[in-house]
Coordinates of N, CA, C and O in Angstrom, one line a residue:
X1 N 4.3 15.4 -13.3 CA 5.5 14.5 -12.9 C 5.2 13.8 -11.6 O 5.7 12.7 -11.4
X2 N 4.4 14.3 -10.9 CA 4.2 13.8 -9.5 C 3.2 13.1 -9.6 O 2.8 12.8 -8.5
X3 N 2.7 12.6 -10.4 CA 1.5 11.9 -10.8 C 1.9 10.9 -11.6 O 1.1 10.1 -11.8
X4 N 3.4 10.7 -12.3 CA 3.6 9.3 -12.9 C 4.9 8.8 -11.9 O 5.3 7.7 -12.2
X5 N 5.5 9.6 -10.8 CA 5.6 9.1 -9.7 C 4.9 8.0 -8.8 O 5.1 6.8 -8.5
X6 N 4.1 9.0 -8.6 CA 2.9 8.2 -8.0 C 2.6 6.9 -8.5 O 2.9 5.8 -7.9
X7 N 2.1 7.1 -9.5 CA 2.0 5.7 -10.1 C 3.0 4.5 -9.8 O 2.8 3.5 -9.2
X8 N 4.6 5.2 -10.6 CA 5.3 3.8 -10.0 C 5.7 3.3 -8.9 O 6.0 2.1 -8.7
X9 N 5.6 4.2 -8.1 CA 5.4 3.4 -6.7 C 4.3 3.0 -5.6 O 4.5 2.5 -4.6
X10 N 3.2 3.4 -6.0 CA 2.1 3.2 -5.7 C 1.2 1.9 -6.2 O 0.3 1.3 -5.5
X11 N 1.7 1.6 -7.3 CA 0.5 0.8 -7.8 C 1.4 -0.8 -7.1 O 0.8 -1.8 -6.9
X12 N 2.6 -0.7 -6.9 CA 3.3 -2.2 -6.2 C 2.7 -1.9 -5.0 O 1.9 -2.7 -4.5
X13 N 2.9 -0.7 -4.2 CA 2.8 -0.7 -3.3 C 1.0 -1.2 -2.8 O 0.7 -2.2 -2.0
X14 N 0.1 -0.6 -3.4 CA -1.7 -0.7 -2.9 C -1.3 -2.2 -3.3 O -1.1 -2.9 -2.2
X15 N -1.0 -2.8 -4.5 CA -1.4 -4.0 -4.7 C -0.5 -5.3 -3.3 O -1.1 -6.1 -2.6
X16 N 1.0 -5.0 -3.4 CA 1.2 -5.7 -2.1 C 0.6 -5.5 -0.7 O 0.7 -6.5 0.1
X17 N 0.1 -4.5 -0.4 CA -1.0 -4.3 1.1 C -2.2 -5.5 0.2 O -2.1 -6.8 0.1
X18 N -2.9 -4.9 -0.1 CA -4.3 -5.7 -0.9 C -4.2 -7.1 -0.8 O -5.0 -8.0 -0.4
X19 N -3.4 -7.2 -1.3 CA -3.2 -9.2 -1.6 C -2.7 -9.5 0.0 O -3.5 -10.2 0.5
X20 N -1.9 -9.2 0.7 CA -1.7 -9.2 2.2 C -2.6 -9.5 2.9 O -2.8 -10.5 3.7
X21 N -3.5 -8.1 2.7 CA -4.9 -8.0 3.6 C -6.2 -9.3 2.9 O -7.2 -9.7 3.5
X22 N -5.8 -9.7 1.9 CA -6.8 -10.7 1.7 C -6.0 -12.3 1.5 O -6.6 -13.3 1.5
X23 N -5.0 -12.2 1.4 CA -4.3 -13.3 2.7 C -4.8 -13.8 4.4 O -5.0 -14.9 5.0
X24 N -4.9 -12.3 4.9 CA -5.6 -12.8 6.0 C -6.6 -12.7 6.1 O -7.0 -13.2 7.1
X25 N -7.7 -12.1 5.1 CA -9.4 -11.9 5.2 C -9.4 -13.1 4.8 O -10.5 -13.7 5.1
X26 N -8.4 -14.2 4.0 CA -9.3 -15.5 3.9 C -8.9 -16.6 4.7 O -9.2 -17.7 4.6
X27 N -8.0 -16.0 5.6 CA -8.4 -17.5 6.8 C -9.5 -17.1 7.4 O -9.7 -18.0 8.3
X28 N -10.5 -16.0 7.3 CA -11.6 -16.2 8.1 C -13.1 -15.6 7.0 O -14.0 -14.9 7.2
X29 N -12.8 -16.4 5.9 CA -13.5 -16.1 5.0 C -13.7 -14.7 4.6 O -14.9 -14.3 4.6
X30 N -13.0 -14.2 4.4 CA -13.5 -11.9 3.5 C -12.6 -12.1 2.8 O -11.6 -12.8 2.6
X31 N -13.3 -11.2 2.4 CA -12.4 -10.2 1.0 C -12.4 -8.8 0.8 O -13.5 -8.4 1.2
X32 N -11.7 -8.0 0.4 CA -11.7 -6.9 -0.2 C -11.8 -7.0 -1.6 O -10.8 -7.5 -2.2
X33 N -12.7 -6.6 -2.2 CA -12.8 -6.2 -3.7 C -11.4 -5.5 -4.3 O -10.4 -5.2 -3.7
X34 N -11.9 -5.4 -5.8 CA -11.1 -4.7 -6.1 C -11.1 -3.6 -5.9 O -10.1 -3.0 -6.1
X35 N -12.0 -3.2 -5.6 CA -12.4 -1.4 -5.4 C -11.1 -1.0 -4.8 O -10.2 -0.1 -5.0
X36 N -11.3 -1.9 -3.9 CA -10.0 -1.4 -2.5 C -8.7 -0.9 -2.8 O -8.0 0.0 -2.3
X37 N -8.4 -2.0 -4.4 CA -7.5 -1.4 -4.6 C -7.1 -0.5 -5.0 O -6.1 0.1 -4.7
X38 N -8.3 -0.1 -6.2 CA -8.1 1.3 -7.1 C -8.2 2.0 -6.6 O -7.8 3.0 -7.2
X39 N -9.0 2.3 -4.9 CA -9.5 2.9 -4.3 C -8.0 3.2 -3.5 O -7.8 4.4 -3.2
X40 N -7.2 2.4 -3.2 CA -5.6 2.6 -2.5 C -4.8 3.5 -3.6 O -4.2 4.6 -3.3
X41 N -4.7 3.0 -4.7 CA -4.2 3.4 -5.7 C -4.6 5.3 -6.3 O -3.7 6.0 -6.7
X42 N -5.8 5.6 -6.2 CA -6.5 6.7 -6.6 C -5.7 7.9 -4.6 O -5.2 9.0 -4.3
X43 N -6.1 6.9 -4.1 CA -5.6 7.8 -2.9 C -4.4 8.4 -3.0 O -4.1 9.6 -2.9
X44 N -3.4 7.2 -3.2 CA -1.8 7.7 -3.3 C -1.7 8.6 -4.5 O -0.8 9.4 -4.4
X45 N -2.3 8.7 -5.6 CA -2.1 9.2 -6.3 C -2.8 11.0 -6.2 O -2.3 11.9 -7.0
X46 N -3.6 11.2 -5.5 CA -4.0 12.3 -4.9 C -3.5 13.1 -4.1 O -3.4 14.3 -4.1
X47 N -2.8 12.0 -3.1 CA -1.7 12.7 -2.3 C -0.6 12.8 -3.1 O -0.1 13.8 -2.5
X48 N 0.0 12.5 -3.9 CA 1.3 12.8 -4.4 C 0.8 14.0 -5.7 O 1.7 14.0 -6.4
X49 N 0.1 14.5 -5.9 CA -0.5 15.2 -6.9 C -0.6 16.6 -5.7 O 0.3 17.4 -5.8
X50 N -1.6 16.8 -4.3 CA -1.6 17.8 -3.3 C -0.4 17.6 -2.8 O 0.2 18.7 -3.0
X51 N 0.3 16.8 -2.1 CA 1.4 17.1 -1.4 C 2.9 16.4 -1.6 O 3.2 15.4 -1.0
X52 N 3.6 17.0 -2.5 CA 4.5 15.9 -3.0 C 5.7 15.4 -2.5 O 6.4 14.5 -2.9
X53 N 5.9 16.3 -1.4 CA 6.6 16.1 -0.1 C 6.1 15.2 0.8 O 6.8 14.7 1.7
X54 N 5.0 15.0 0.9 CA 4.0 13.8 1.9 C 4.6 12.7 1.3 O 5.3 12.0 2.0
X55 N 4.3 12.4 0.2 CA 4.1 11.1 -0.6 C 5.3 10.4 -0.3 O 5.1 9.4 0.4
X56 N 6.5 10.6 -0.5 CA 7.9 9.8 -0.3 C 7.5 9.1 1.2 O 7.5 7.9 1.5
X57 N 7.4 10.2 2.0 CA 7.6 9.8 3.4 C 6.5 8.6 3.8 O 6.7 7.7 4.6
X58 N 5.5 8.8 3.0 CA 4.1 7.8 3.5 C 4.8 6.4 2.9 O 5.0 5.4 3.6
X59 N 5.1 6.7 1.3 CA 5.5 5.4 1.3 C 6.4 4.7 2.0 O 6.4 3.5 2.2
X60 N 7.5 5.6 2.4 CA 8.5 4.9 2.9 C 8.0 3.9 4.4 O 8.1 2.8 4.9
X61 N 7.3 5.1 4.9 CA 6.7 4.8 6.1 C 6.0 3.3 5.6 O 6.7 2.4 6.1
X62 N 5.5 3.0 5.2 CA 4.1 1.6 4.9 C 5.4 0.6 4.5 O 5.3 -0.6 4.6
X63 N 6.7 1.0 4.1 CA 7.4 -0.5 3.5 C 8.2 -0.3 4.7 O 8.6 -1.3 5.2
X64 N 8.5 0.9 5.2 CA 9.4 0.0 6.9 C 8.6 -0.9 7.4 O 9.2 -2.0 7.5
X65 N 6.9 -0.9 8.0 CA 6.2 -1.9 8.3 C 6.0 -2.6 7.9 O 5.9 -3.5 8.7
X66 N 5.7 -3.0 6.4 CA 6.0 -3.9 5.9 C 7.3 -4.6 5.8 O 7.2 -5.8 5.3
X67 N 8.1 -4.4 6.0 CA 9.3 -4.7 6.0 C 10.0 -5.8 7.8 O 10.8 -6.8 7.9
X68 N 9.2 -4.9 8.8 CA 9.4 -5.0 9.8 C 8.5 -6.2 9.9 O 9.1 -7.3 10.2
X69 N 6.9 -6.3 9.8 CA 6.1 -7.5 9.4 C 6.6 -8.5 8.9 O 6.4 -9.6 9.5
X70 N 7.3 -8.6 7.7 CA 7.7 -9.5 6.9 C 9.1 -10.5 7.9 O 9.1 -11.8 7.8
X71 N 9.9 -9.9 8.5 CA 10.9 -10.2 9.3 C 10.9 -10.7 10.5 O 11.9 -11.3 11.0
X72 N 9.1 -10.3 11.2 CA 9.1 -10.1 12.5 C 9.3 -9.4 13.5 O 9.4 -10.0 14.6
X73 N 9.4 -8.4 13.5 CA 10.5 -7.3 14.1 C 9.1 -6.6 15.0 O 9.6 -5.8 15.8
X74 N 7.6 -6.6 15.2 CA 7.5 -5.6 15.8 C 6.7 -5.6 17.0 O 6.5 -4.6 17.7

């Protein structure tokens, strides 16, 4: 169950960092592959599989900053 958790909130979550982070890798020409992503995605999904009490807090934690980023706040 912690593992199709994971998924639904993880796979918005890697992919909105990802496209972010290569928003700004390409005003100076980079990229991140996709690896990065599946590679974000396989992470969150490990953590929420070992610790399933971590997992909420982490995400929550990455969308206050994002959140705070998006608004300007920090």
């Amino acid at each position: 169950m912690a593992l199709l958790a994971s998924l639904c909130f993880s796979i918005p979550t890697s992919a909105f960092v990802w496209f972010a982070a290569n928003r700004e890798l390409a005003f100076w020409q980079g990229y991140l592959g996709s690896g990065w992503l599946w590679g974000s995605i396989l992470l969150f999904s490990v953590v929420a599989f070992a610790s399933p009490r971590l997992f909420p807090s982490l995400i929550g934690a990455i969308w206050r900053v994002i959140h705070r980023l998006a608004l300007g706040w920090w």
